[in-house]
Coordinates of C-alpha atoms in Angstrom, one line a residue:
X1 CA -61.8 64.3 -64.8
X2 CA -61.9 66.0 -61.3
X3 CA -64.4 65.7 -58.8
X4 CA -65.6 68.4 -57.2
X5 CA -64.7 69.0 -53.0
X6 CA -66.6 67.9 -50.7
X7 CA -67.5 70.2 -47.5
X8 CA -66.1 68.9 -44.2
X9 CA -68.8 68.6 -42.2
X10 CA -67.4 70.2 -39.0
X11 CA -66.7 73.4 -40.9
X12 CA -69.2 76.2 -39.1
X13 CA -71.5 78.0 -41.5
X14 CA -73.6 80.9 -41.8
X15 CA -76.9 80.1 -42.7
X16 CA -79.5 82.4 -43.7
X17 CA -83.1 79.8 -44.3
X18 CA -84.6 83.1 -46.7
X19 CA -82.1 82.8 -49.2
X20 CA -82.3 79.0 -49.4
X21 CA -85.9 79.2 -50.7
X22 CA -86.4 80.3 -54.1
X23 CA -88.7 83.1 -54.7
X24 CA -90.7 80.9 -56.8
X25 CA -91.2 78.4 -54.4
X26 CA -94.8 77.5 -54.0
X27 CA -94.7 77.6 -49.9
X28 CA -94.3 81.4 -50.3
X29 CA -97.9 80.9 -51.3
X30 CA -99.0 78.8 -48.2
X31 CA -97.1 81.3 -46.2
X32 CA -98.8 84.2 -47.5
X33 CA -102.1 82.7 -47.6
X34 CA -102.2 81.5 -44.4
X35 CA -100.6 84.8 -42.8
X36 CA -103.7 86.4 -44.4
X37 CA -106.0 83.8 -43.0
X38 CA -104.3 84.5 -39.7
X39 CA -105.3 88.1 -40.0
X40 CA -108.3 88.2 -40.8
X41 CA -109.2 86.2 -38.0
X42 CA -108.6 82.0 -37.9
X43 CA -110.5 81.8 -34.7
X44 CA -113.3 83.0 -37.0
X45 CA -113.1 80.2 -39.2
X46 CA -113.3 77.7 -36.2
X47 CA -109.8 77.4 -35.2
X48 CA -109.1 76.8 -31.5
X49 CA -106.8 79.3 -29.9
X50 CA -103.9 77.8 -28.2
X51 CA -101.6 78.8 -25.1
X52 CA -104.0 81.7 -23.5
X53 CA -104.1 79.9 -20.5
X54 CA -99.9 80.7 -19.7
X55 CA -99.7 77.5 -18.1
X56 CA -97.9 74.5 -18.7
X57 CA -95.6 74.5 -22.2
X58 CA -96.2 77.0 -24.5
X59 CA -98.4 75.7 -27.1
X60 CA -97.6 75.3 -31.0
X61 CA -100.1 78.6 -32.8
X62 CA -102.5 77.3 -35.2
X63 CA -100.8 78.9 -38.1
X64 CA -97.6 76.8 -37.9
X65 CA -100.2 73.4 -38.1
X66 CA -102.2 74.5 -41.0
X67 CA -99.1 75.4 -42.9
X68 CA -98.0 72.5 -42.5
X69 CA -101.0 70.7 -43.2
X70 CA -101.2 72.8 -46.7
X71 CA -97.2 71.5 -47.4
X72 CA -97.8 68.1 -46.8
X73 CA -100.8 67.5 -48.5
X74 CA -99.3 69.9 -51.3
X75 CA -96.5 67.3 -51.5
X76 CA -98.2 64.3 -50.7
X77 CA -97.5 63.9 -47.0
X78 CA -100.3 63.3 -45.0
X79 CA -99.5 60.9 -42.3
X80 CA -99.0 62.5 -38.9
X81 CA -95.5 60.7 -38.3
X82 CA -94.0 61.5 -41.4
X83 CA -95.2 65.4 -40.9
X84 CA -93.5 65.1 -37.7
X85 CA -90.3 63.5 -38.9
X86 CA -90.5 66.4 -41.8
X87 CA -90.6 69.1 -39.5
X88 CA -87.2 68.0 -38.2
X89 CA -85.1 67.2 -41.3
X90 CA -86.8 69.4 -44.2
X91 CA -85.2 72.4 -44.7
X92 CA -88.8 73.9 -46.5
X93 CA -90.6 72.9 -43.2
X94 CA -87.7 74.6 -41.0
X95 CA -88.5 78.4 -42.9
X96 CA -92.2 78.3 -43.2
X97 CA -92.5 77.2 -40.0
X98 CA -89.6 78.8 -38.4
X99 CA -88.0 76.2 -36.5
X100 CA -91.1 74.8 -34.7
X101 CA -91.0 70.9 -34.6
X102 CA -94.5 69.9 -33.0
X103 CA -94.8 66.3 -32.3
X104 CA -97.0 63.8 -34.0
X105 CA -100.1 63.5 -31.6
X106 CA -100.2 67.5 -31.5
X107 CA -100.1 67.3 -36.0
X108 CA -102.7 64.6 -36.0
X109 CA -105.0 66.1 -33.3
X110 CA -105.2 69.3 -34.9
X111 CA -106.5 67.4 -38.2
X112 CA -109.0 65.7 -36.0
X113 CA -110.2 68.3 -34.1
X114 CA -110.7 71.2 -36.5
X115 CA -113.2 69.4 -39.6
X116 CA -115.9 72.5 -39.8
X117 CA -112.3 75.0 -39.8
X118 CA -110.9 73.4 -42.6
X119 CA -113.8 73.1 -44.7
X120 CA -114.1 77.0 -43.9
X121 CA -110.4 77.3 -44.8
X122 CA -111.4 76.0 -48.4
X123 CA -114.6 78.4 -49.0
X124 CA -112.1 81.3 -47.8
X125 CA -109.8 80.6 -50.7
X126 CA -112.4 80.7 -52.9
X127 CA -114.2 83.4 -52.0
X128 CA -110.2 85.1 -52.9
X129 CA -110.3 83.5 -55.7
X130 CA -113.2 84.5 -57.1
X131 CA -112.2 88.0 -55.9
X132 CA -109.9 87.6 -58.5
X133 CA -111.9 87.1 -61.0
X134 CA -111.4 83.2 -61.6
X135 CA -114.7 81.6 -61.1
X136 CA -116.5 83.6 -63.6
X137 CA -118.1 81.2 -65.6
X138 CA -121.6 79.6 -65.4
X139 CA -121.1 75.8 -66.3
X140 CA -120.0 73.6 -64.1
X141 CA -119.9 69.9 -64.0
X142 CA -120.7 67.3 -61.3
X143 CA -119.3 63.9 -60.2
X144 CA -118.7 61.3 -57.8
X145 CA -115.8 59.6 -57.1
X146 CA -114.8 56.8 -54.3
X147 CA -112.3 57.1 -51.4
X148 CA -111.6 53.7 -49.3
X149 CA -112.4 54.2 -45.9
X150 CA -110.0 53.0 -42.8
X151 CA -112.9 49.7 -43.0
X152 CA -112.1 46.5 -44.8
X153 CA -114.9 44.4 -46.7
X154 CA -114.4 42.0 -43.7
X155 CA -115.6 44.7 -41.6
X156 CA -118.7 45.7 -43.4
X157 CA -122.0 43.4 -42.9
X158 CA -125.3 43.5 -44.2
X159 CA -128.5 40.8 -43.7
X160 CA -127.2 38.4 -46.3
X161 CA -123.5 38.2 -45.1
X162 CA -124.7 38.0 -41.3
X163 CA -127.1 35.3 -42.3
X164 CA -124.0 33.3 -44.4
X165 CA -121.7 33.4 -41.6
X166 CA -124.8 32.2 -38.8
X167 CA -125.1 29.0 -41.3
X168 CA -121.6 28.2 -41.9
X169 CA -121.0 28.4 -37.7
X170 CA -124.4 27.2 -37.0
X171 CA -123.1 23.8 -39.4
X172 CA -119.6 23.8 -37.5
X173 CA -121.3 23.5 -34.1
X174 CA -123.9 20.7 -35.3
X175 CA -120.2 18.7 -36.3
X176 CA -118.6 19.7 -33.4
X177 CA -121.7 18.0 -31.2
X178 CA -121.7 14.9 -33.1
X179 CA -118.6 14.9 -32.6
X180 CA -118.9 15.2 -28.9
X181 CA -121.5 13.1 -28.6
X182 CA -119.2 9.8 -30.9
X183 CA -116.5 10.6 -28.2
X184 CA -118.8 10.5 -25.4
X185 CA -119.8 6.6 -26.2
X186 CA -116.3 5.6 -27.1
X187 CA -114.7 4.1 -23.8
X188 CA -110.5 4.5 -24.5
X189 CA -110.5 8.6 -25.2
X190 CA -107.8 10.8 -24.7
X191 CA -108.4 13.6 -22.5
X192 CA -106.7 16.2 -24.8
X193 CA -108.9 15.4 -27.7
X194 CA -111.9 15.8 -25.9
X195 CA -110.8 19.2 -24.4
X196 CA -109.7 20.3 -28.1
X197 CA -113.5 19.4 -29.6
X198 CA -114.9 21.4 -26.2
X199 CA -112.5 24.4 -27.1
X200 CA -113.5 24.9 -30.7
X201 CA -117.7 24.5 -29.7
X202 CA -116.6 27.4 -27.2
X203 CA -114.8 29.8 -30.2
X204 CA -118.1 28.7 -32.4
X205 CA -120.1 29.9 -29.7
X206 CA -118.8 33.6 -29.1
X207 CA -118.2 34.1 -32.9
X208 CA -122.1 33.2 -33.4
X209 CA -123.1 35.7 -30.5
X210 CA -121.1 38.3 -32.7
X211 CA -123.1 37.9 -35.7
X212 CA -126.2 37.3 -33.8
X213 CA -125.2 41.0 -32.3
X214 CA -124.3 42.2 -35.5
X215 CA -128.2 40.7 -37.1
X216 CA -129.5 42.8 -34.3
X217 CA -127.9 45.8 -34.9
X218 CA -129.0 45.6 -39.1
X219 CA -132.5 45.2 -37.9
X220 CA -132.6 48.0 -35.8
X221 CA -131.0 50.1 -38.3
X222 CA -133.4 49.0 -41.2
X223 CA -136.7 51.4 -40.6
X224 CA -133.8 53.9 -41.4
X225 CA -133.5 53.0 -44.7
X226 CA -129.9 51.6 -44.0
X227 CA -129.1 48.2 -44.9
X228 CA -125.5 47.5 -44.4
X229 CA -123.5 48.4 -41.3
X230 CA -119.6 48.4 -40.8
X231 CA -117.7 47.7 -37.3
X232 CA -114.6 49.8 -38.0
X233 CA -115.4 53.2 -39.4
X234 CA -119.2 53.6 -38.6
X235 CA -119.8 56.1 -41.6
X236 CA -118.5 54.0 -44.1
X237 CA -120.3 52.1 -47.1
X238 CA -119.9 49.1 -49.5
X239 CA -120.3 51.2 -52.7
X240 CA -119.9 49.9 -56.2
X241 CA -117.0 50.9 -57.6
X242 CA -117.6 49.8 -61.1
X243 CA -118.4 46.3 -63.0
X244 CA -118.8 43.8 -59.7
X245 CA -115.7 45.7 -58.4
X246 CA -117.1 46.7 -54.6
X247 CA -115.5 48.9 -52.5
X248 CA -116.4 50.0 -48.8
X249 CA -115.8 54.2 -48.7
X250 CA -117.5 57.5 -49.2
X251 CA -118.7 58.8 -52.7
X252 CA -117.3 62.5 -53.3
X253 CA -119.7 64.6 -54.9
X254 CA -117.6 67.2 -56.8
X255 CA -118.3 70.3 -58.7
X256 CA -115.8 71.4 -61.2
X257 CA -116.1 74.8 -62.6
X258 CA -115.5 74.7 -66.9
X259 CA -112.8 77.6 -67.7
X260 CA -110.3 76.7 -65.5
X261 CA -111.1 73.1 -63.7
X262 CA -111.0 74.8 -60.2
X263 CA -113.4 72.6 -57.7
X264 CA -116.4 74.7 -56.4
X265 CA -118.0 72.8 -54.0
X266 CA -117.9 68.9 -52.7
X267 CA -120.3 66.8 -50.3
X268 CA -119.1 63.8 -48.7
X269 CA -121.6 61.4 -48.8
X270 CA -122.0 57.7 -48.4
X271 CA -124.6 56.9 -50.9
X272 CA -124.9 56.8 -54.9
X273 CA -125.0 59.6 -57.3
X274 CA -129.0 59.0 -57.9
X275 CA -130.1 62.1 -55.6
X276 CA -127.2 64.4 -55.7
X277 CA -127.6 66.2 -58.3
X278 CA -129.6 68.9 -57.1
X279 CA -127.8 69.5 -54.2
X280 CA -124.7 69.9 -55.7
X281 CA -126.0 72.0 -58.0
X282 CA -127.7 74.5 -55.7
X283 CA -124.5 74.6 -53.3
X284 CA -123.0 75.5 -56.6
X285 CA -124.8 78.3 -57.9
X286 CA -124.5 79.8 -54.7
X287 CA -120.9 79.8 -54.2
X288 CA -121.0 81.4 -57.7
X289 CA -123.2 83.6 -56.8
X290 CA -125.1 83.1 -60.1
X291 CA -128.6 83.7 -60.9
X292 CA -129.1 80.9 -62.9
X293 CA -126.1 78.3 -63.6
X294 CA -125.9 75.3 -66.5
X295 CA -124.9 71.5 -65.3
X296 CA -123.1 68.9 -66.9
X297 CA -123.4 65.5 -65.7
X298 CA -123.0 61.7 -66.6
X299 CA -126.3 59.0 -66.9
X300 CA -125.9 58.2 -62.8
X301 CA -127.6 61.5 -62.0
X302 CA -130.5 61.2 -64.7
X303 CA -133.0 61.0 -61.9
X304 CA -136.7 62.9 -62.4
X305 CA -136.9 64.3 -59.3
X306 CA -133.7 66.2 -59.2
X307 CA -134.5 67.4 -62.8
X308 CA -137.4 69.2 -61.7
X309 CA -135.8 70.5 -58.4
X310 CA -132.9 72.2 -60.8
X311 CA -135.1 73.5 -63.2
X312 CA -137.6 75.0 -60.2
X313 CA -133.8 76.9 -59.2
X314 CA -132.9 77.9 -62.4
X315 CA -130.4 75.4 -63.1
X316 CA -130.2 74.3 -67.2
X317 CA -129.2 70.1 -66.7
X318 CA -127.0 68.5 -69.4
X319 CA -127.4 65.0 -68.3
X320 CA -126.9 62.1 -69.9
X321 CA -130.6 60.2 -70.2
X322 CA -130.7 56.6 -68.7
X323 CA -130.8 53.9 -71.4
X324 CA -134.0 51.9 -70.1
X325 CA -134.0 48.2 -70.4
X326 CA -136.0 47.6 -74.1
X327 CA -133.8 45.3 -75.5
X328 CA -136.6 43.2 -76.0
X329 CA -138.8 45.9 -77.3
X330 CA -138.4 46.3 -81.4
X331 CA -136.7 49.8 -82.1
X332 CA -139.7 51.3 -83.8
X333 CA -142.4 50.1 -81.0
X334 CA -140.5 51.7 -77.9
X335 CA -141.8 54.5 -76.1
X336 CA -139.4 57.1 -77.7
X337 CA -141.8 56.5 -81.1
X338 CA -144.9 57.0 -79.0
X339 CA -146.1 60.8 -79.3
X340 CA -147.3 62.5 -76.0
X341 CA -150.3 65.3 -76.4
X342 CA -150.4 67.2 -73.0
X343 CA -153.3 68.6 -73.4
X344 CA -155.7 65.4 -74.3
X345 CA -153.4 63.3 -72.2
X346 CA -152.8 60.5 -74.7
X347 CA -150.3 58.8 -76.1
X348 CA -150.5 58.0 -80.2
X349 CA -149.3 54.9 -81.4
X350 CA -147.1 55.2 -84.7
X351 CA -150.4 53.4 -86.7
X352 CA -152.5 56.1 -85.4
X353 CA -154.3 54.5 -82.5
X354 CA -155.0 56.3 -79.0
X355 CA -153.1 55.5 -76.0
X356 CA -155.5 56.8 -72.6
X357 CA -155.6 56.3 -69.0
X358 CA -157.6 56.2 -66.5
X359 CA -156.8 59.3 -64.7
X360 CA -155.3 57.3 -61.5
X361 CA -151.9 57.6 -60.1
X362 CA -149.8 54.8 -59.2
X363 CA -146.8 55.0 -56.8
X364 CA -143.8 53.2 -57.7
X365 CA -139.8 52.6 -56.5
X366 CA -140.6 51.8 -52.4
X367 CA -137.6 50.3 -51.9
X368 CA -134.9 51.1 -49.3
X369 CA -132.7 54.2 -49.6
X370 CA -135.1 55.0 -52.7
X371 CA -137.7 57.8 -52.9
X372 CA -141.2 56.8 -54.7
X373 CA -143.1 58.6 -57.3
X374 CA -146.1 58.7 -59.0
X375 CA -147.1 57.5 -62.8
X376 CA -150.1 57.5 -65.0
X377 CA -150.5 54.0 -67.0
X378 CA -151.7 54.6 -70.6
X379 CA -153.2 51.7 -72.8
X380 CA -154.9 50.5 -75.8
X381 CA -157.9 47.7 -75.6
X382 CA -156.8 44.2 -75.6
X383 CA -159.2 43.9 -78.6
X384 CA -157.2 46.7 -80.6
X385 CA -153.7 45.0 -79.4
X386 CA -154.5 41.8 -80.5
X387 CA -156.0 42.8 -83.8
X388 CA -152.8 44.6 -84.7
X389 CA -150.0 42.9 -87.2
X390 CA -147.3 44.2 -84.9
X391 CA -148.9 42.8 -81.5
X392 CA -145.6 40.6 -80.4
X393 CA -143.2 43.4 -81.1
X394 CA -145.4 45.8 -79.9
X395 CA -147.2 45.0 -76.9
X396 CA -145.5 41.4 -75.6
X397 CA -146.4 38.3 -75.5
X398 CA -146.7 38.4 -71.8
X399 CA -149.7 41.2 -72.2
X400 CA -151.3 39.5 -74.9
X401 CA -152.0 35.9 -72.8
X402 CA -155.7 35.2 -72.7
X403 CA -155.3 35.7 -68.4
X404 CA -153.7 39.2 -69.0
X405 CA -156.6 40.1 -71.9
X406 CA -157.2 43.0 -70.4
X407 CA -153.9 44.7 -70.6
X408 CA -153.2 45.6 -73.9
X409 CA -149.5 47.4 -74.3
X410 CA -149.0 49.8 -71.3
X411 CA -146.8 52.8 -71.1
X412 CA -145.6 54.4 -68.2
X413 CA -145.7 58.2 -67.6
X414 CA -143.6 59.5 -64.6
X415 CA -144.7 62.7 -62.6
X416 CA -141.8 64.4 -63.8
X417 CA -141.5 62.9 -67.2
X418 CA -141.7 67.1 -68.5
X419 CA -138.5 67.5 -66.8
X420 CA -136.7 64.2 -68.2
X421 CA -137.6 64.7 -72.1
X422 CA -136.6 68.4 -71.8
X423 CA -133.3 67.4 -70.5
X424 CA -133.3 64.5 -73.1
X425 CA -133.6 67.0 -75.9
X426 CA -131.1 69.4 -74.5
X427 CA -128.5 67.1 -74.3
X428 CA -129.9 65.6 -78.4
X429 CA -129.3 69.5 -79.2
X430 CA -125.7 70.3 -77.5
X431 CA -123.6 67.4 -77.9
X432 CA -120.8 69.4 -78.3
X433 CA -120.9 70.6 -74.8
X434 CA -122.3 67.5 -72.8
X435 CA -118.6 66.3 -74.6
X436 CA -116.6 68.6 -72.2
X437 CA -118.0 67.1 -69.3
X438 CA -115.2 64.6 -69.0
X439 CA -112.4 66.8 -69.2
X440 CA -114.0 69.5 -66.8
X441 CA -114.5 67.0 -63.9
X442 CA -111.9 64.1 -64.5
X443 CA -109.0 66.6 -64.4
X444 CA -109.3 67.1 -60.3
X445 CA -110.2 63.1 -59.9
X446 CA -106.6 62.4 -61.5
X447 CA -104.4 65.2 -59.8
X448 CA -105.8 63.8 -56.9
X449 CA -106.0 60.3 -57.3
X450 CA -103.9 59.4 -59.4
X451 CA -101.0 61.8 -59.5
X452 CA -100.9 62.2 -55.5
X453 CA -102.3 59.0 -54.7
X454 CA -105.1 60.1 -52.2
X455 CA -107.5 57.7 -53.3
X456 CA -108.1 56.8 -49.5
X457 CA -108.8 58.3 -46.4
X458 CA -107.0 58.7 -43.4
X459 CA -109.6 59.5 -41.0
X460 CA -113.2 57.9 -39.4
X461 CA -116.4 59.5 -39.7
X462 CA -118.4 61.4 -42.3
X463 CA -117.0 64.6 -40.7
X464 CA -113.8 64.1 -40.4
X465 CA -113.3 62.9 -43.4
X466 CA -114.8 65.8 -44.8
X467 CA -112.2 68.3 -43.2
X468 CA -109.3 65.8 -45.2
X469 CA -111.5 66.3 -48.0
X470 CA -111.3 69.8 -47.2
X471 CA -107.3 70.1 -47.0
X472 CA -107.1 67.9 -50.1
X473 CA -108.9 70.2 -51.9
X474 CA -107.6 73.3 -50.9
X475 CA -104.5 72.1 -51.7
X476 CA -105.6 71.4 -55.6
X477 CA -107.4 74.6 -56.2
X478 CA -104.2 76.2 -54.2
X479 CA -101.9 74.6 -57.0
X480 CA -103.8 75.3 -60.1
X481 CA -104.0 79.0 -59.3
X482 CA -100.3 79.0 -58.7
X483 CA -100.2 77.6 -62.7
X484 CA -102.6 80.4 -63.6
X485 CA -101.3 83.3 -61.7
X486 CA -97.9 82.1 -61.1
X487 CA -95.7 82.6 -57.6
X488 CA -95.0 85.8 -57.4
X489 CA -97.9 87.1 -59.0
X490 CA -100.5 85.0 -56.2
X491 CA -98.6 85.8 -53.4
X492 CA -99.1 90.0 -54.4
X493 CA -102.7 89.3 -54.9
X494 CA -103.3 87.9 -51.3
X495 CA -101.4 90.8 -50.0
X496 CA -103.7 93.4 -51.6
X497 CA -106.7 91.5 -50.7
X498 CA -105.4 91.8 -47.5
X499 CA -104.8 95.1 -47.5
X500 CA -108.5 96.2 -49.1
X501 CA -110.0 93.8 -45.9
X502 CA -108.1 96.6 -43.6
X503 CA -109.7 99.6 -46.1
X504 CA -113.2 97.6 -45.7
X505 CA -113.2 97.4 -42.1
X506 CA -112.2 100.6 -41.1
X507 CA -114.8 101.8 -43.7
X508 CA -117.4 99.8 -41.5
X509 CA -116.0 100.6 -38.2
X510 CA -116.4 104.4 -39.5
X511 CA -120.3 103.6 -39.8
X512 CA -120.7 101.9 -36.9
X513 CA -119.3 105.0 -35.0
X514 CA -121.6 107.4 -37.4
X515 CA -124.9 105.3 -36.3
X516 CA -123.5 105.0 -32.8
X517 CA -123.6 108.6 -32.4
X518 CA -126.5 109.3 -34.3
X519 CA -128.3 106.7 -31.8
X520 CA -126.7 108.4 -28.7
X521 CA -128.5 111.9 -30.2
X522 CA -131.2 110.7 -31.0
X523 CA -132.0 109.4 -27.3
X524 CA -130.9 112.6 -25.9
X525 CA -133.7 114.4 -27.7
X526 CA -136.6 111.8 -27.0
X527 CA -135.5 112.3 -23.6
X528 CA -135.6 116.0 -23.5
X529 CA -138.9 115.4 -24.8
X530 CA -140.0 113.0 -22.1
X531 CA -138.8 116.0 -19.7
X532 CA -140.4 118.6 -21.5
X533 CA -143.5 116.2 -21.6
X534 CA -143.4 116.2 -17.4
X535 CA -143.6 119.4 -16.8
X536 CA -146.2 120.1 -18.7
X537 CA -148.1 117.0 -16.9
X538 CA -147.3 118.9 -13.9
X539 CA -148.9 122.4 -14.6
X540 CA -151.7 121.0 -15.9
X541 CA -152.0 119.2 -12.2
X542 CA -151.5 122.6 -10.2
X543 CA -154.0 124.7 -12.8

């Protein structure tokens, strides 16, 4: 069989780079969307203009480095270098940037420099896309998910660990003295040994002022509410990752809209999901630009106080309720089978007995990073309680010990337990729909995490890590509208929107010039007034 000829390499060419790339390439897209970006204005989105100054070398414009940006992290390229060593080699690179080849430090400071830009960048492209008519529906769902930071677990302390290490070094030092001292009586010692036992007390010594530092630093960081503290990244957490499985990070909170998994909003955060929800959900219904919004979300979120705070912003929760700990409760003596009248204030026991309280208010959950509410504490008599077959699986044996006689079997009613059982039976009442949860919000977590393999971050600091975020996810919703629309069909949409920006701003610049006149004639005549007003002042002087 023949093979086919191979081109000698020295033969000249004519190369034309627009009819290397395919029509249906996606950087068309990234070119047209940024040349519309450019436009409109990137200086309004945040982006520092370059090479005004005519001095020096001419600098690299701002559209070349977000295109790039877009390309790399739209083909999983995000490392400075490799961007840089792209720019020379890639034939892609070489027509949407046209030749420009910036050098690493200039790539990576553009990144650094620009987080609130980029996250501006992302809202733009959804403000087009919802122009065209893709963010349309009204559900939504939330999650978190971890990124690793650029901070090991060696490099993340909190009291406990400092404490650990001060005991370990604090033991080492008590050898190494004993040590000293046994050397110190024996007469025939070699002068190396003694200088070896003298160098290790001296590494004990600084490594315990670090942790001592490190004690200080927890302490002073405590009436804050924080209780951990990493060296590296300053931002970053420990967070539980899942099981035991800890892993030091940010927590992503995402929101996914339902009809065609396109991400709405995120907040980077370094905390758990408990008091997110609200937030999220707010941020989302106003990016919608919905009156009223529904929200699916897992158990993490079921949290009173965010409840209420959606429903006061008509937002209709589909969260999953917590499973409280009552596996020692029997099924048909929990509080589920206990009936609430709101307008007695009693609880009624399945055998017909009264539950009441006393009308006081008891705070509860003051621990760190924790916000504290308020419950009411109904009860029966001790006499009732301990007259009742069922006492044991009803009330405890715990509340039924002749110290604890006054007890009786307590229930616990939260400040915002309205907005947890009407959540409870939303989610009893549309199954069906808490099921699409998963699909809605997973589908951006493993694009992103697991089909690109950004499941870390290259950057330091809450807000630069939120401009990455910000790329990343302009990047997905960038590629999932290219499935919806298609090539050709997104790159003529951004063109007309475009063009209607040039219709809407002459349109405005056409009223400002209306009420400018209008303004300018209107103080003509309050100062003909004025003049009119004069004279007459100064007849009546001379009469």
């Amino acid at each position: 069989m023949p093979l086919i000829a191979l081109q000698s390499r020295e033969q000249p060419q004519f190369l034309c780079l627009e009819t290397m790339i395919d029509p249906e390439n996606p950087i068309r897209v990234i070119d047209a969307f940024v040349d519309y970006l450019d436009r409109v204005g990137l200086q309004q989105l945040g982006f520092t203009a370059k090479g005004l100054s005519h001095q020096g070398r001419p600098a690299f414009c701002t559209s070349a480095l977000l295109k790039l940006y877009l390309y790399g992290y739209s083909n999983r390229i995000r490392s400075a270098r490799q961007l840089a060593k792209a720019c020379q080699c890639n034939i892609e690179l070489f027509w949407l940037l046209q030749y420009q080849q910036p050098k690493y430090k200039t790539i990576a400071d553009f990144r650094k420099n620009h987080p609130k830009a980029l996250r501006k960048t992302f809202q733009q492209f959804n403000h087009f896309l919802q122009g065209q008519g893709l963010f349309q529906s009204d559900l939504v769902a939330i999650d978190g998910t971890k990124y690793a930071a650029q901070n090991s677990k060696k490099n993340n302390f909190n009291d406990r660990k400092v404490k650990q290490h001060l005991k370990y070094i604090n033991a080492q030092i008590d050898t190494y003295l004993d040590q000293m001292n046994i050397l110190d009586q024996e007469e025939d010692v070699e002068q190396e040994t003694i200088i070896e036992v003298a160098y290790k007390l001296d590494q004990l010594t600084q490594r315990k002022q670090k942790y001592q530092d490190l004690e200080l630093q927890i302490q002073q960081v405590k009436p804050s509410g924080e209780t951990q503290i990493s060296t590296s990244d300053p931002d970053a957490r420990a967070l539980p990752k899942k099981m035991n499985i800890v892993e030091v990070g940010y927590n992503v909170q995402t929101t996914v809209e339902a009809d065609h998994q396109l991400i709405v909003e995120y907040q980077v955060t370094n905390k758990g999901d408990v008091y997110a929800l609200s937030s999220m959900a707010i941020q989302a219904k106003k990016a919608l630009k919905k009156e009223s919004i529904r929200v699916l979300a897992d158990k993490g979120y079921d949290t009173g106080v965010e409840l209420k705070t959606c429903a006061e912003n008509d937002i209709i929760t589909y969260v999953a309720p917590r499973q409280k700990n009552t596996s020692k409760k029997h099924p048909a003596y929990r509080k589920e089978q206990f009936s609430y009248d709101e307008q007695t204030d009693q609880y009624t026991y399945p055998a017909g007995y009264q539950l009441t309280s006393n009308g006081n208010w008891y705070q509860k959950n003051n621990r760190p990073l924790s916000k504290p509410y308020r419950v009411k504490i109904y009860k029966l008599p001790f006499h009732v309680c301990n007259a009742c077959p069922h006492k044991v699986d009803c009330a405890g044996q715990a509340n039924l010990n002749r110290i604890n006689r006054s007890k009786g079997r307590p229930i616990e009613r939260s400040e915002y337990e309205d907005a947890l059982e009407q959540n409870r039976e939303r989610v009893q009442l549309n199954k069906d729909l808490y099921r699409l949860r998963q699909q809605i919000v997973e589908h951006p977590f493993g694009t992103i995490k697991r089909q690109w393999g950004f499941s870390y971050t290259l950057l330091k600091g809450m807000e630069k890590v939120d401009g990455e975020l910000a790329l990343i996810h302009t990047c997905y919703n960038l590629r999932r509208s290219m499935s919806i629309f298609g090539v050709k069909t997104l790159i003529e949409r951004l063109k007309t929107a475009f063009s209607l920006f040039l219709v809407h701003l002459a349109s405005i610049k056409h009223q400002m010039t209306n009420l400018y006149h209008l303004a300018v004639h209107r103080i003509r005549i309050a100062l003909s007034t004025f003049s009119l007003f004069d004279q007459f002042k100064l007849s009546l002087i001379k009469l």
